[in-house]
Tab-separated table of C-alpha atoms and ligand atoms in Angstrom:
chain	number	residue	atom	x	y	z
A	374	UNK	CA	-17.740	38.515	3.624
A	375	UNK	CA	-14.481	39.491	4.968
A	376	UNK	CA	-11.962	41.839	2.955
A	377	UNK	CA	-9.032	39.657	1.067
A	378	UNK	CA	-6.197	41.438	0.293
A	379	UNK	CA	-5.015	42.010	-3.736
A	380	UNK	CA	-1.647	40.645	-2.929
A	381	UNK	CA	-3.324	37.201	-1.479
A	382	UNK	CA	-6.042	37.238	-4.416
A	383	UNK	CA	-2.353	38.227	-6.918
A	384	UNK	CA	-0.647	35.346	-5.930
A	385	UNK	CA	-3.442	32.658	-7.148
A	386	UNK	CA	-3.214	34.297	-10.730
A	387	UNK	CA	0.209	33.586	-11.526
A	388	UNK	CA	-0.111	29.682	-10.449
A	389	UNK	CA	2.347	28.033	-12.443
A	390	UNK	CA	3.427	23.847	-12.826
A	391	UNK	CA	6.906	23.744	-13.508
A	392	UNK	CA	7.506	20.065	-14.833
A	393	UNK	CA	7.459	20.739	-18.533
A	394	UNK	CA	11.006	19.406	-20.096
A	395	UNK	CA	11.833	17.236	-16.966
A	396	UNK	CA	11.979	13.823	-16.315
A	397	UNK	CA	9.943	13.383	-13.020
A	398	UNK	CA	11.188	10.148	-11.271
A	399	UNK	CA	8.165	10.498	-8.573
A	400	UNK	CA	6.333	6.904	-8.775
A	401	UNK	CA	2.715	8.443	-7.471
A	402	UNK	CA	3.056	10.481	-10.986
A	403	UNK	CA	3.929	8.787	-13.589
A	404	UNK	CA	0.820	6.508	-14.228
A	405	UNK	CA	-1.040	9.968	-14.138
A	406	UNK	CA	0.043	11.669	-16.945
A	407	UNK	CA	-2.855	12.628	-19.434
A	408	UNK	CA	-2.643	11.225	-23.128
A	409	UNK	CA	-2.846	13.838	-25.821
A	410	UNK	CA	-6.507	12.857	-26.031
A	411	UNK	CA	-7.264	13.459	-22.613
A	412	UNK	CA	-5.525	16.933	-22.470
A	413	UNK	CA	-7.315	17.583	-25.815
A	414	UNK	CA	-10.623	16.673	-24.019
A	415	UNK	CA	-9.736	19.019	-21.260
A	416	UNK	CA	-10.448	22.247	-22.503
A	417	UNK	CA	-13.922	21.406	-23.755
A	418	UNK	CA	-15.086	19.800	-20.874
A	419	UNK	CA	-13.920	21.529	-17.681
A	420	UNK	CA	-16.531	23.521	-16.782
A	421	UNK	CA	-18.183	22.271	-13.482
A	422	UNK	CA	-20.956	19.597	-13.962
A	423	UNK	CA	-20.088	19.765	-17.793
A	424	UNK	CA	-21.244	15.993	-18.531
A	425	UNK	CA	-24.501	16.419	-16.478
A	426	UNK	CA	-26.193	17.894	-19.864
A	427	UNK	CA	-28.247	14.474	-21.091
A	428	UNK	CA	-28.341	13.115	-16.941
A	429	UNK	CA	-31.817	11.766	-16.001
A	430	UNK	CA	-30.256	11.285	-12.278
A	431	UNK	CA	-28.002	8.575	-12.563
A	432	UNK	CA	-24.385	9.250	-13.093
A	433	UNK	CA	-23.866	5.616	-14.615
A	434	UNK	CA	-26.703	5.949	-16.882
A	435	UNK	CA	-25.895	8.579	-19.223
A	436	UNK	CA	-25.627	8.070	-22.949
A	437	UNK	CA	-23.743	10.928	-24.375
A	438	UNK	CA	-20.803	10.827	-23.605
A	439	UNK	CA	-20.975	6.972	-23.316
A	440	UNK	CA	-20.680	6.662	-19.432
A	441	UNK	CA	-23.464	3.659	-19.195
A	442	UNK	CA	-21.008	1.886	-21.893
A	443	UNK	CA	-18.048	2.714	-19.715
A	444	UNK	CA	-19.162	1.788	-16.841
A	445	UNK	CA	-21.199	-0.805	-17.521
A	446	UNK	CA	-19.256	-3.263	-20.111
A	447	UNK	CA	-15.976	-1.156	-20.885
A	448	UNK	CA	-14.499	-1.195	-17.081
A	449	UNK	CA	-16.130	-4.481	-15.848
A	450	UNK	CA	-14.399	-6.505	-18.724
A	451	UNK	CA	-11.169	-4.501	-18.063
A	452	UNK	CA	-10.950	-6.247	-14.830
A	453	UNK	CA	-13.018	-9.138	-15.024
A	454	UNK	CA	-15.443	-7.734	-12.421
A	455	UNK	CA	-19.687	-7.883	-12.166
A	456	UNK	CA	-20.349	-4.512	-11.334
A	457	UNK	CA	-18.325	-1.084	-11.250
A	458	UNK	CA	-18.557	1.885	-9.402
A	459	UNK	CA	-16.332	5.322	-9.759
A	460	UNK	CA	-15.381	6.773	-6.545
A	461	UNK	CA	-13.180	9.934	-5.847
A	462	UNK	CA	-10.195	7.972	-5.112
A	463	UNK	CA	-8.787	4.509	-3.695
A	464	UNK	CA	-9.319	5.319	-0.404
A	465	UNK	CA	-13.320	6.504	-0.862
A	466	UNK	CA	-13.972	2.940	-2.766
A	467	UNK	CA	-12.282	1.501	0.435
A	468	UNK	CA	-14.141	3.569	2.604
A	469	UNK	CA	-17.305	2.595	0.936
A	470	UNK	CA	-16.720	-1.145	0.894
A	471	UNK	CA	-15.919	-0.963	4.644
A	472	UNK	CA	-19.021	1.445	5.514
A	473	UNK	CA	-21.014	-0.926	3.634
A	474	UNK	CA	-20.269	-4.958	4.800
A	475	UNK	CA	-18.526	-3.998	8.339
A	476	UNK	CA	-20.070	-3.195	11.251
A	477	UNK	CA	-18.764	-0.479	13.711
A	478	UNK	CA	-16.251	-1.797	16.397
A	479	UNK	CA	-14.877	-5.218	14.197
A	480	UNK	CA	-11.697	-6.160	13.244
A	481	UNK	CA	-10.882	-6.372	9.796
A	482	UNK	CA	-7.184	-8.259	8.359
A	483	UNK	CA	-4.464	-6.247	6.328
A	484	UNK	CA	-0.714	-6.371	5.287
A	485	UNK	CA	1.752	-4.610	7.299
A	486	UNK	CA	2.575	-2.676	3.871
A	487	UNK	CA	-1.257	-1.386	3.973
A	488	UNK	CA	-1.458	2.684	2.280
A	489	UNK	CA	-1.935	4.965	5.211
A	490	UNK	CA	-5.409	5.569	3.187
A	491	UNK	CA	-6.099	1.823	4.329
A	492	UNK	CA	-5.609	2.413	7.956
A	493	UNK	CA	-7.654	6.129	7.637
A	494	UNK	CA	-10.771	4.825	5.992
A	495	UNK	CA	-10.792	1.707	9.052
A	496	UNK	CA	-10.449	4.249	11.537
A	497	UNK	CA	-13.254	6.728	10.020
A	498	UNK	CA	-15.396	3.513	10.198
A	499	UNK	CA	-14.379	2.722	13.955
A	500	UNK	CA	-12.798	-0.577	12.650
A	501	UNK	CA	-9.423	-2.488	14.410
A	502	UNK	CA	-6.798	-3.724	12.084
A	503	UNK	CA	-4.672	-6.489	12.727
A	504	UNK	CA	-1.587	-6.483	10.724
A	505	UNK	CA	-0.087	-9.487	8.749
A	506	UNK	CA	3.306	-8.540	9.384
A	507	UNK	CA	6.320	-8.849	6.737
A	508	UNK	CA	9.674	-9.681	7.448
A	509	UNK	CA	10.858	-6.693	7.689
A	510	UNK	CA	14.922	-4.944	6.417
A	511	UNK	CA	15.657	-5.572	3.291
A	512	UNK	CA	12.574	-7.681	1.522
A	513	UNK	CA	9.572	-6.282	3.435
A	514	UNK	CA	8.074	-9.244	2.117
A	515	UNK	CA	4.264	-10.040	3.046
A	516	UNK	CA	3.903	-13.804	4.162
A	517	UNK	CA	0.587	-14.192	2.765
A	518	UNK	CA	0.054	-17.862	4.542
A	519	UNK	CA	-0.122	-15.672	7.998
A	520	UNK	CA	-3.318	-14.393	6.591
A	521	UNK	CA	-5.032	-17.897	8.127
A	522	UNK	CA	-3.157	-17.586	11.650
A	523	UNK	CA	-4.225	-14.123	11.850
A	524	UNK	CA	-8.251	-14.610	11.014
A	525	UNK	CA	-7.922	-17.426	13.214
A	526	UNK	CA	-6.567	-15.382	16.450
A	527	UNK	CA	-9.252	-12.942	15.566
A	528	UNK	CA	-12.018	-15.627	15.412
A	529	UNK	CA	-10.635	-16.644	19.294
A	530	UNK	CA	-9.923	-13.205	20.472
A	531	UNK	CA	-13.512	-11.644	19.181
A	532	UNK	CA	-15.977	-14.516	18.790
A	533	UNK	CA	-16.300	-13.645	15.092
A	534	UNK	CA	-13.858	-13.758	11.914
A	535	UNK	CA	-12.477	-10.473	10.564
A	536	UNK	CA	-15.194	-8.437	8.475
A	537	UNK	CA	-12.682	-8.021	5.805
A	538	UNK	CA	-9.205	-8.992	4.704
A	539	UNK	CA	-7.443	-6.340	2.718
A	540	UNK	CA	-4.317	-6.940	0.895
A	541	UNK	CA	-2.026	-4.154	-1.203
A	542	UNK	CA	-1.110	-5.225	-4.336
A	543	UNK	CA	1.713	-3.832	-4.488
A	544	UNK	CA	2.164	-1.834	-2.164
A	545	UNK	CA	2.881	1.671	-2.693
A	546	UNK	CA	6.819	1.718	-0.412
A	547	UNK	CA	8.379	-1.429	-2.346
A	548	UNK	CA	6.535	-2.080	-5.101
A	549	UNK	CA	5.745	-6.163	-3.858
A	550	UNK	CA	3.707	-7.693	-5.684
A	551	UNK	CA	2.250	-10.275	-2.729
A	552	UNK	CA	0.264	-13.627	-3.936
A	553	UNK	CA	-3.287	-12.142	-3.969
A	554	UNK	CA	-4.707	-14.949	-5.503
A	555	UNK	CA	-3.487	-17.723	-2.358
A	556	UNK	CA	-5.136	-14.351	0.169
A	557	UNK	CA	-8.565	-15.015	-1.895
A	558	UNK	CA	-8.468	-18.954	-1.589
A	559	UNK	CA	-7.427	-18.338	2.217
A	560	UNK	CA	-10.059	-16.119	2.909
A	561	UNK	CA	-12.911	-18.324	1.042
A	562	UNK	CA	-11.862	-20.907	3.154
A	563	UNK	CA	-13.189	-18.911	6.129
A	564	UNK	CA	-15.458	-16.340	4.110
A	565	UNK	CA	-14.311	-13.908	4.955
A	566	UNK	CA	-14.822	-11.265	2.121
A	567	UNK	CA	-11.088	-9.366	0.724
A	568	UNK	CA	-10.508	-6.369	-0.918
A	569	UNK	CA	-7.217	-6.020	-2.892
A	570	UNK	CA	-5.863	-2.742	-3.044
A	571	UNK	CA	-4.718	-2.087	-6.790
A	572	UNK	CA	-3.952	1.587	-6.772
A	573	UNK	CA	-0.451	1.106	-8.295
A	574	UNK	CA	-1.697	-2.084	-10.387
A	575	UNK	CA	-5.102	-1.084	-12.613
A	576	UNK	CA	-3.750	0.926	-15.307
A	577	UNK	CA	-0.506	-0.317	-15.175
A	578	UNK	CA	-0.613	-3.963	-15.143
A	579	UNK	CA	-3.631	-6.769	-16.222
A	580	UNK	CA	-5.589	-6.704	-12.704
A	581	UNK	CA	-8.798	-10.013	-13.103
A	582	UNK	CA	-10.504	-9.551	-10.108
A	583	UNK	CA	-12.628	-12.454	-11.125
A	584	UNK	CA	-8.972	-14.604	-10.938
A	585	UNK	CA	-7.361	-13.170	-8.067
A	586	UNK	CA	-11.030	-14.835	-6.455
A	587	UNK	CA	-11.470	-11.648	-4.207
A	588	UNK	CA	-14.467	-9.579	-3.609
A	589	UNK	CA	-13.747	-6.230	-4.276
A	590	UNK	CA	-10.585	-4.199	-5.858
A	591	UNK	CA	-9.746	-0.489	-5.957
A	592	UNK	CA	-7.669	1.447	-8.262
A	593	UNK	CA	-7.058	4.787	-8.834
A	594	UNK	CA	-7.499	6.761	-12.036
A	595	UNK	CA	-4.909	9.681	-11.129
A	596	UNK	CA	-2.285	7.563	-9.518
A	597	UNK	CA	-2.430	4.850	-12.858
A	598	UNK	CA	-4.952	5.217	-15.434
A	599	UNK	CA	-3.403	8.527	-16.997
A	600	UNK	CA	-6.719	10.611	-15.586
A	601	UNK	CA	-6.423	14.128	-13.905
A	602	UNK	CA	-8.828	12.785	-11.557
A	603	UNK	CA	-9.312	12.825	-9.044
A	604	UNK	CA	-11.187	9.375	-9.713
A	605	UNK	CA	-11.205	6.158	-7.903
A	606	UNK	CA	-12.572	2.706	-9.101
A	607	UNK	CA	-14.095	0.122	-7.463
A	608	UNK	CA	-14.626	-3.193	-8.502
A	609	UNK	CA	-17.419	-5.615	-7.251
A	610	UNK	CA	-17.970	-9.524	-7.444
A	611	UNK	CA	-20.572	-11.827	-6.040
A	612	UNK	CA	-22.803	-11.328	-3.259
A	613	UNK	CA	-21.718	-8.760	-1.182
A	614	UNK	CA	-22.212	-6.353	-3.953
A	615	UNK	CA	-25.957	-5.810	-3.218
A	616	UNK	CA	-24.831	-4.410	0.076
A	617	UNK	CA	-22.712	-1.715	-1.249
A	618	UNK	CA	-24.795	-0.676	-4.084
A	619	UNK	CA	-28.115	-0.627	-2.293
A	620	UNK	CA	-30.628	2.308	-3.229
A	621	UNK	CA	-31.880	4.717	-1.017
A	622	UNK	CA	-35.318	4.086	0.264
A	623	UNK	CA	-36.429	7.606	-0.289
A	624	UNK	CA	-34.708	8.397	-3.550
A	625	UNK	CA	-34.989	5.152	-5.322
A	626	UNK	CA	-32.495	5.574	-8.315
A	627	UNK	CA	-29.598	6.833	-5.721
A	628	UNK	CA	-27.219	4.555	-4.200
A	629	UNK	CA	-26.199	5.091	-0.344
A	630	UNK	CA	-22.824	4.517	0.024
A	631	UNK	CA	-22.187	6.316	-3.452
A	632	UNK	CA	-24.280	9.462	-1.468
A	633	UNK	CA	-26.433	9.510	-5.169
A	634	UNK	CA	-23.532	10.390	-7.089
A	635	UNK	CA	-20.076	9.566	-8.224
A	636	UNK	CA	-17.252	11.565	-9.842
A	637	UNK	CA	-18.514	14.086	-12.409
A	638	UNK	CA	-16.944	16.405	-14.976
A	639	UNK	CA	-12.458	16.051	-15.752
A	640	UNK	CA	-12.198	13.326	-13.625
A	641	UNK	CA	-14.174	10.986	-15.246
A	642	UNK	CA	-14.168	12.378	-19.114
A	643	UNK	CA	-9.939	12.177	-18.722
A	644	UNK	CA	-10.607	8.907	-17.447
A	645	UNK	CA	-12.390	7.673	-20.455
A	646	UNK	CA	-10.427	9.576	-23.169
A	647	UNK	CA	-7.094	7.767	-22.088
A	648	UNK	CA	-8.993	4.628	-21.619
A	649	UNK	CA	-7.895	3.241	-25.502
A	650	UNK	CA	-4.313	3.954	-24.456
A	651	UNK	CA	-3.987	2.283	-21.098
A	652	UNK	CA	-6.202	-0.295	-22.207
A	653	UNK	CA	-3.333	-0.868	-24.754
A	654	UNK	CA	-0.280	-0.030	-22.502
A	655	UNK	CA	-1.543	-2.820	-19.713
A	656	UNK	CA	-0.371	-5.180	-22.765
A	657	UNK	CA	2.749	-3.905	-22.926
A	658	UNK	CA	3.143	-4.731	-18.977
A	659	UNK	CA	6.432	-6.734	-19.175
A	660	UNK	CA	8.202	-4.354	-21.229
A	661	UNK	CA	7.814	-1.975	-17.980
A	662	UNK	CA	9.338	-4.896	-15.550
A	663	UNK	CA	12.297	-5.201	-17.956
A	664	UNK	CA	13.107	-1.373	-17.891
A	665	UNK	CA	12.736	-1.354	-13.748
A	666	UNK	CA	14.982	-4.379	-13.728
A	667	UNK	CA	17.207	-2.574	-16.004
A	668	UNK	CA	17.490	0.524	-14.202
A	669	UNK	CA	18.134	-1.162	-10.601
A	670	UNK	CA	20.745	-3.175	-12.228
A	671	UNK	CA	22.975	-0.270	-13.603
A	672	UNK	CA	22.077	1.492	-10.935
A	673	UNK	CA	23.313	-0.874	-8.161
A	674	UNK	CA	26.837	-0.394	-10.052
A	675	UNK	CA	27.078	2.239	-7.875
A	676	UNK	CA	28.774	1.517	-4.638
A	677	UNK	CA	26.319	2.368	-1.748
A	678	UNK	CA	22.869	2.509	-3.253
A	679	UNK	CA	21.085	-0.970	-3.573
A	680	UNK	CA	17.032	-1.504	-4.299
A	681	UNK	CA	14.980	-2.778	-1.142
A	682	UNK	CA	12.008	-4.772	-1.573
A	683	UNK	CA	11.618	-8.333	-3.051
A	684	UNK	CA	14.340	-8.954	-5.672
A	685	UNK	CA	14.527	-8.983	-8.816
A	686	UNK	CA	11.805	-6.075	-8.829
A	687	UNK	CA	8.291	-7.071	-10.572
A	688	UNK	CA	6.980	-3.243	-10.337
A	689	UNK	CA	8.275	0.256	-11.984
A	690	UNK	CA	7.685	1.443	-8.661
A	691	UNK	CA	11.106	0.665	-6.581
A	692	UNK	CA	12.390	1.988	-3.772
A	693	UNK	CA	16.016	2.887	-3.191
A	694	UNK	CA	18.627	3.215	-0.504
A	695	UNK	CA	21.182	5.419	-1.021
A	696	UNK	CA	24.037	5.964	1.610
A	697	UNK	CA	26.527	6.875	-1.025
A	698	UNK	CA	24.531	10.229	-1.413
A	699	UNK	CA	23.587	10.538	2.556
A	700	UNK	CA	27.448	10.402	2.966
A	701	UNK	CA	27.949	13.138	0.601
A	702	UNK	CA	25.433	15.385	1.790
A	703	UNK	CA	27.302	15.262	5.259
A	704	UNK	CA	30.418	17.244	3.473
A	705	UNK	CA	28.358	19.061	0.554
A	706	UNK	CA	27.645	22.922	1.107
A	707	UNK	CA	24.022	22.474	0.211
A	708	UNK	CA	23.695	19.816	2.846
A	709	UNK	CA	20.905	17.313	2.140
A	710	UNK	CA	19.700	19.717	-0.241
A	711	UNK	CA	22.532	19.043	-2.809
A	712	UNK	CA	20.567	15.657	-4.214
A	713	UNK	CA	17.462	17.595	-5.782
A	714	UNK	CA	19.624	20.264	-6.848
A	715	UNK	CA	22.098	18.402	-8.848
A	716	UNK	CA	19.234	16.118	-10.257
A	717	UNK	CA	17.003	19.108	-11.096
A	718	UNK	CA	20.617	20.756	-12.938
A	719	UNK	CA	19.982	17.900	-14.627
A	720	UNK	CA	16.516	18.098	-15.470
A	721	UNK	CA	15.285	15.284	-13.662
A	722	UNK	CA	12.917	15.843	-10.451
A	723	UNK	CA	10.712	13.383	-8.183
A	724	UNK	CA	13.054	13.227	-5.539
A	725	UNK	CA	11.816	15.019	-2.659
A	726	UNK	CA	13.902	18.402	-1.679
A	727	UNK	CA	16.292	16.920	1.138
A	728	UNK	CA	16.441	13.222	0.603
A	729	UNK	CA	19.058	11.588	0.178
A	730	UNK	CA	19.266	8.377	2.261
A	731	UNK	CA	16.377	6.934	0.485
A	732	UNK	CA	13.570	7.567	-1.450
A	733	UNK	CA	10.957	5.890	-4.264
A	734	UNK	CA	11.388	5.863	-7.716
A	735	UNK	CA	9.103	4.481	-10.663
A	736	UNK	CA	10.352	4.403	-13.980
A	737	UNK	CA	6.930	3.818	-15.841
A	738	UNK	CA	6.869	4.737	-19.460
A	739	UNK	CA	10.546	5.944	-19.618
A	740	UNK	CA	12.163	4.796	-22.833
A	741	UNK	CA	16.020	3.340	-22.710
A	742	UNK	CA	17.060	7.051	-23.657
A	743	UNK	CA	15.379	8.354	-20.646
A	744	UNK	CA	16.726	5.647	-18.277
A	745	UNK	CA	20.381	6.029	-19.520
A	746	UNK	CA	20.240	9.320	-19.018
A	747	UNK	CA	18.874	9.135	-14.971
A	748	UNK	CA	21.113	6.798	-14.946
A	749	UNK	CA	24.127	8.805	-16.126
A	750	UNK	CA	22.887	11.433	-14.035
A	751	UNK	CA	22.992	9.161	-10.296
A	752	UNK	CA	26.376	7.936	-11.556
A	753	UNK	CA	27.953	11.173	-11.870
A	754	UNK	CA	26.264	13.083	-8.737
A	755	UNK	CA	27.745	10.159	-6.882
A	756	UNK	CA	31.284	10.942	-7.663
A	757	UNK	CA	30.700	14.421	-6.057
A	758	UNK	CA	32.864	14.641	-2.865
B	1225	PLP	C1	-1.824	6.135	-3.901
B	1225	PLP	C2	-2.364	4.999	-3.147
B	1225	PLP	C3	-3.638	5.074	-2.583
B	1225	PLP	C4	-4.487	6.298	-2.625
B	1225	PLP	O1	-5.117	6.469	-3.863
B	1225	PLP	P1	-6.197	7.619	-4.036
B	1225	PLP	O2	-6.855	7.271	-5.323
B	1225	PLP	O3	-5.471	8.924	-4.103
B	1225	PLP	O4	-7.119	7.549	-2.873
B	1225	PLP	C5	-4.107	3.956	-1.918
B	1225	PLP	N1	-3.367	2.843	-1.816
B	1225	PLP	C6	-2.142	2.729	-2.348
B	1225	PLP	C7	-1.364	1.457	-2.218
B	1225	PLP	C8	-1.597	3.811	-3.019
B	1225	PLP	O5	-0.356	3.708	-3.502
């Protein structure tokens, strides 16, 4: 072992969060914040492998604390799913799905507003994506009918349909919400199996797998189900499940693509304690729509900053462009710095140090107080000259 220095080893005591107080405006955030129960739960249960007391080898199976409940009826019935698996993240259950049903060198379909995670967990399985493009400046909107041409030039270009069809829902720029449910009925029609992406959705919104008529569906339990995590879930319907939950031939209560194990300890007990409360804020889903509708209204009052993205918004997650505060960091001493600062003078952070042309916003679980105030706050750092 090599010699670390006392200032090096000094600076990871003193690691600090400074959030506390402020209203944080960034969208991959807000679905993540614990419940009271869940921070309760932390303390008890953070040492390393701390739920592994009553395991008899199977993650899924244990009793105490009800996991085999969880996983088994609780989660499945949330979204109307067979079978469900926790992964570490979106992109692992995506990885895992794609490891599992396609083989090495196919194509596989996705939206042009695909996660970079998307794109990362194709390329780590040596897949080809071709993109179903959307129309680009200001809607970004997905044409989901192009889903048939495209399957169809990659029947004729490769011999073979796609392996997979993915499509983000929504996607984690704009917040669209695409027609999932006319991707599934397209893709039946030439079986090819789809995975909706549903990072931003399970959590947040209802999410039926079994009615959206897709194969698989991914969330994330950090990014939207108010876990630490980090925690990804993965639902499964039909067939192709077999595939990706097949056992080990050597260790025959292990499943392969989960490599014997899935998320263990905080991730998964934060996941569960919060699980009453999102269960009951998913309800409350339209309530959420009408304060992101709000908020892009009153703040489109403001010359030079209008939402992009398909209009009205249906997501809390919106993105914004902004040239009225580009223009102003152009004159403003701090440069493009002057946008956090005046928002953070303000208490209110999310926006990235230096943006100000545009940048994402969600406001998930803000009440009208809240809102007014961001909203005050935009209005008045736009007068700044
Ligand atoms: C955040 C996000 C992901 C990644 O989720 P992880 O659980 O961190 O892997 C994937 N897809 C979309 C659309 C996202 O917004």
């Amino acid at each position: 072992m090599a010699e670390i220095g006392e200032r090096e080893l000094a600076r990871l005591e003193g690691i600090k969060r400074t959030v506390k107080g402020f209203l944080n405006l960034n969208p991959i955030q807000r679905g993540g914040i614990l419940t009271p129960e869940a921070r309760k739960a932390v303390g008890e249960w953070a040492d390393g492998y701390s739920l592994c007391d009553f395991c008899d080898g199977v993650l899924e199976s244990i009793k105490k604390p009800p996991i085999d409940e969880f996983v088994h009826e609780t989660l499945p019935r949330f979204i109307d799913a067979d079978e469900v698996r926790l992964t570490h993240g979106a992109r692992e259950a995506k990885y895992m799905v794609m490891h599992a049903i396609c083989k090495p060198g196919s194509t596989i379909v996705a939206d042009s507003n695909a996660h970079y995670s998307t794109h990362v967990a194709a390329e780590r399985n040596k897949l080809l994506i071709v993109e179903v493009e959307n129309n680009n400046y200001p809607e970004y909107r997905v044409d989901v009918e192009k889903y048939a041409e495209r399957i169809e030039e990659v029947k004729e270009k490769t011999g073979k349909p796609p392996s997979l069809a993915v499509i983000t829902f929504p996607d984690g720029n704009y917040g669209n919400l695409p027609d999932a449910k006319r991707v599934g009925d397209i893709c039946s029609e030439y079986g090819v199996p789809l995975l909706i992406n549903a990072a931003y959705a399970i959590g947040r919104m209802p999410v039926s797998l079994r009615d959206l008529g897709a194969d698989f569906v991914v969330g994330s339990g950090h990014k939207s189900m108010a876990s630490s995590g980090p925690i990804g879930i993965l639902g499964l319907r039909g067939d192709l499940s077999e595939q990706v939950l097949r056992k080990s031939s050597e260790y025959k209560n292990k499943e392969v693509e989960m490599l014997g194990c899935g998320p263990r300890g905080l991730p998964l007990i934060t996941l569960m304690a919060s699980f009453p409360a999102v269960y009951e804020r998913v309800k409350h889903w339209e309530g959420e729509v009408e304060n992101a509708r709000f908020f892009i209204k009153k703040i489109e009052e403001i010359n030079g900053i209008q939402q992009l993205g398909i209009k009205p918004t249906e997501h809390d997650l919106n993105f914004l462009e902004t040239n009225v505060f580009y223009e102003i960091s152009k004159k403003h001493k701090k440069g493009r710095f002057f946008l956090y600062r005046e928002l953070k003078k303000r208490d209110i952070i999310g926006v990235k140090p230096g943006l100000t042309k545009n940048f994402k916003i969600s406001t998930y679980e803000f009440n009208k107080d809240e809102l007014k105030k961001i909203i005050d706050a935009f209005k008045e750092i736009a007068m700044l000259k």
